[in-house]
Amino acid sequence: MGGLGMLTWMGMLTWMGMLTWMGMLTWMGMLTWMGMLTWMGMLTWMGMLTWMGMLTWMGMLTWMGMLVGLGWSIWLVGLRGLTWYGGLTWCERLGWMGWMGWMGWTGWTGWMSRMRWMAMLLGWMLGWMLGWMGWMGWMAMLLAWMIL
């Protein structure tokens, strides 16, 4: 072992002590054990969280939790499919401006409007709940980075 932590166990050379035992930690501690965390901790174990924790496991949540996987909230598709001058399209059946989410297919007009609003609220609640979980992952990344 060398001075100032520059040489670690089994003589592995590090640059000013930035690489530690068996190379688990890399430059400035941004990569952790077995590469679970990448540059500045923005990507976590197996890529579940991406940049600033905005995308979660299997892409269920996108930017700030506005879009949810499995069609719960199809915001962009709903905007593109919204045609006020025509009949109902497939995108409109998914929900008004896509915010109604998974239950939006129940109807666009008539007595099903209550179902439409309930589905919209359900989609938003689910989206923000999962989005909050994503930001929890981002905070966990910060905690792990501070511990390192």
Short mmCIF file of C-alpha atoms in Angstrom, two decimals, residues 18-148:
data_model
loop_
_atom_site.label_atom_id
_atom_site.label_comp_id
_atom_site.label_asym_id
_atom_site.label_seq_id
_atom_site.Cartn_x
_atom_site.Cartn_y
_atom_site.Cartn_z
CA MET A 18 -9.99 7.72 -6.44
CA LEU A 19 -10.01 3.99 -7.18
CA THR A 20 -10.43 1.79 -4.13
CA TRP A 21 -10.37 -1.90 -3.22
CA MET A 22 -10.87 -4.10 -6.30
CA GLY A 23 -11.76 -1.02 -8.36
CA MET A 24 -15.27 -0.82 -6.95
CA LEU A 25 -15.25 2.96 -6.78
CA THR A 26 -14.16 4.97 -9.79
CA TRP A 27 -13.35 8.57 -10.57
CA MET A 28 -14.46 10.88 -7.74
CA GLY A 29 -16.67 8.13 -6.32
CA MET A 30 -19.30 8.55 -9.03
CA LEU A 31 -19.46 4.84 -9.81
CA THR A 32 -20.21 2.52 -6.92
CA TRP A 33 -19.95 -1.20 -6.26
CA MET A 34 -20.31 -3.30 -9.43
CA GLY A 35 -21.29 -0.24 -11.46
CA MET A 36 -24.70 0.17 -9.84
CA LEU A 37 -24.48 3.95 -9.89
CA THR A 38 -23.12 5.82 -12.89
CA TRP A 39 -21.99 9.38 -13.53
CA MET A 40 -23.06 11.57 -10.57
CA GLY A 41 -25.37 8.76 -9.46
CA MET A 42 -27.97 9.57 -12.11
CA LEU A 43 -28.39 5.96 -13.20
CA THR A 44 -29.06 3.42 -10.48
CA TRP A 45 -28.98 -0.37 -10.22
CA MET A 46 -29.86 -2.09 -13.51
CA GLY A 47 -30.85 1.24 -15.05
CA MET A 48 -34.08 1.52 -13.06
CA LEU A 49 -33.72 5.27 -12.62
CA THR A 50 -32.40 7.58 -15.31
CA TRP A 51 -31.43 11.23 -15.38
CA MET A 52 -32.49 12.92 -12.11
CA GLY A 53 -34.80 10.01 -11.31
CA MET A 54 -37.43 11.16 -13.80
CA LEU A 55 -37.69 7.78 -15.51
CA THR A 56 -38.35 4.80 -13.29
CA TRP A 57 -38.24 1.01 -13.65
CA MET A 58 -39.19 -0.28 -17.12
CA GLY A 59 -40.04 3.24 -18.30
CA MET A 60 -43.34 3.38 -16.40
CA LEU A 61 -42.87 7.06 -15.64
CA THR A 62 -41.54 9.77 -17.88
CA TRP A 63 -40.81 13.44 -17.33
CA MET A 64 -42.05 14.47 -13.85
CA GLY A 65 -44.50 11.56 -13.78
CA MET A 66 -46.83 13.02 -16.42
CA LEU A 67 -46.86 9.86 -18.53
CA VAL A 68 -47.47 6.50 -16.89
CA GLY A 69 -46.86 3.07 -18.34
CA LEU A 70 -49.55 0.67 -19.53
CA GLY A 71 -51.65 3.51 -20.91
CA TRP A 72 -52.65 5.07 -17.60
CA SER A 73 -51.90 8.54 -18.92
CA ILE A 74 -51.20 8.93 -22.63
CA TRP A 75 -50.69 12.67 -22.73
CA LEU A 76 -48.88 13.16 -26.01
CA VAL A 77 -50.88 10.55 -27.90
CA GLY A 78 -54.11 12.03 -26.61
CA LEU A 79 -53.13 15.52 -27.72
CA ARG A 80 -52.27 14.29 -31.19
CA GLY A 81 -55.45 12.25 -31.52
CA LEU A 82 -57.80 14.96 -30.27
CA THR A 83 -60.04 16.12 -33.14
CA TRP A 84 -62.75 18.53 -32.07
CA TYR A 85 -64.14 18.66 -35.62
CA GLY A 86 -64.48 14.94 -36.22
CA GLY A 87 -65.66 11.74 -34.68
CA LEU A 88 -64.10 9.77 -31.90
CA THR A 89 -60.69 8.35 -32.69
CA TRP A 90 -58.81 5.60 -30.91
CA CYS A 91 -56.74 8.19 -29.09
CA GLU A 92 -59.83 10.09 -27.99
CA ARG A 93 -61.35 6.93 -26.59
CA LEU A 94 -58.26 6.63 -24.39
CA GLY A 95 -59.28 9.89 -22.78
CA TRP A 96 -59.71 13.61 -23.18
CA MET A 97 -56.20 14.98 -23.86
CA GLY A 98 -54.93 11.60 -22.63
CA TRP A 99 -55.21 12.52 -18.96
CA MET A 100 -58.09 10.21 -18.25
CA GLY A 101 -55.76 7.27 -18.59
CA TRP A 102 -56.64 3.60 -18.60
CA MET A 103 -60.38 4.01 -17.94
CA GLY A 104 -60.84 6.80 -20.48
CA TRP A 105 -62.22 4.38 -23.08
CA THR A 106 -65.53 4.21 -21.17
CA GLY A 107 -66.86 7.21 -23.05
CA TRP A 108 -66.29 10.72 -24.32
CA THR A 109 -69.78 12.18 -24.01
CA GLY A 110 -73.05 11.44 -22.23
CA TRP A 111 -73.65 9.90 -18.84
CA MET A 112 -70.13 8.41 -18.74
CA SER A 113 -68.59 11.84 -18.12
CA ARG A 114 -68.46 11.13 -14.38
CA MET A 115 -66.49 7.98 -15.07
CA ARG A 116 -64.27 10.09 -17.29
CA TRP A 117 -63.46 12.57 -14.53
CA MET A 118 -62.93 9.81 -11.98
CA ALA A 119 -60.58 8.07 -14.37
CA MET A 120 -58.71 11.32 -14.96
CA LEU A 121 -58.28 11.87 -11.22
CA LEU A 122 -57.20 8.25 -10.76
CA GLY A 123 -54.64 8.58 -13.52
CA TRP A 124 -53.20 11.77 -12.05
CA MET A 125 -53.06 10.30 -8.53
CA LEU A 126 -51.31 7.19 -9.79
CA GLY A 127 -48.94 9.23 -11.90
CA TRP A 128 -47.90 11.54 -9.11
CA MET A 129 -47.63 8.66 -6.64
CA LEU A 130 -45.24 6.81 -8.92
CA GLY A 131 -43.49 10.08 -9.73
CA TRP A 132 -42.95 10.66 -6.02
CA MET A 133 -41.41 7.20 -5.84
CA GLY A 134 -39.10 8.25 -8.66
CA TRP A 135 -37.97 11.33 -6.76
CA MET A 136 -37.48 9.12 -3.70
CA GLY A 137 -35.05 7.13 -5.83
CA TRP A 138 -33.29 10.37 -6.78
CA MET A 139 -32.99 11.35 -3.12
CA ALA A 140 -31.68 7.88 -2.31
CA MET A 141 -29.06 8.44 -5.02
CA LEU A 142 -28.04 11.71 -3.34
CA LEU A 143 -27.84 9.97 0.03
CA ALA A 144 -25.64 7.20 -1.38
CA TRP A 145 -23.45 9.80 -3.10
CA MET A 146 -23.01 11.73 0.17
CA ILE A 147 -22.15 8.54 2.05
CA LEU A 148 -19.42 7.81 -0.49
#
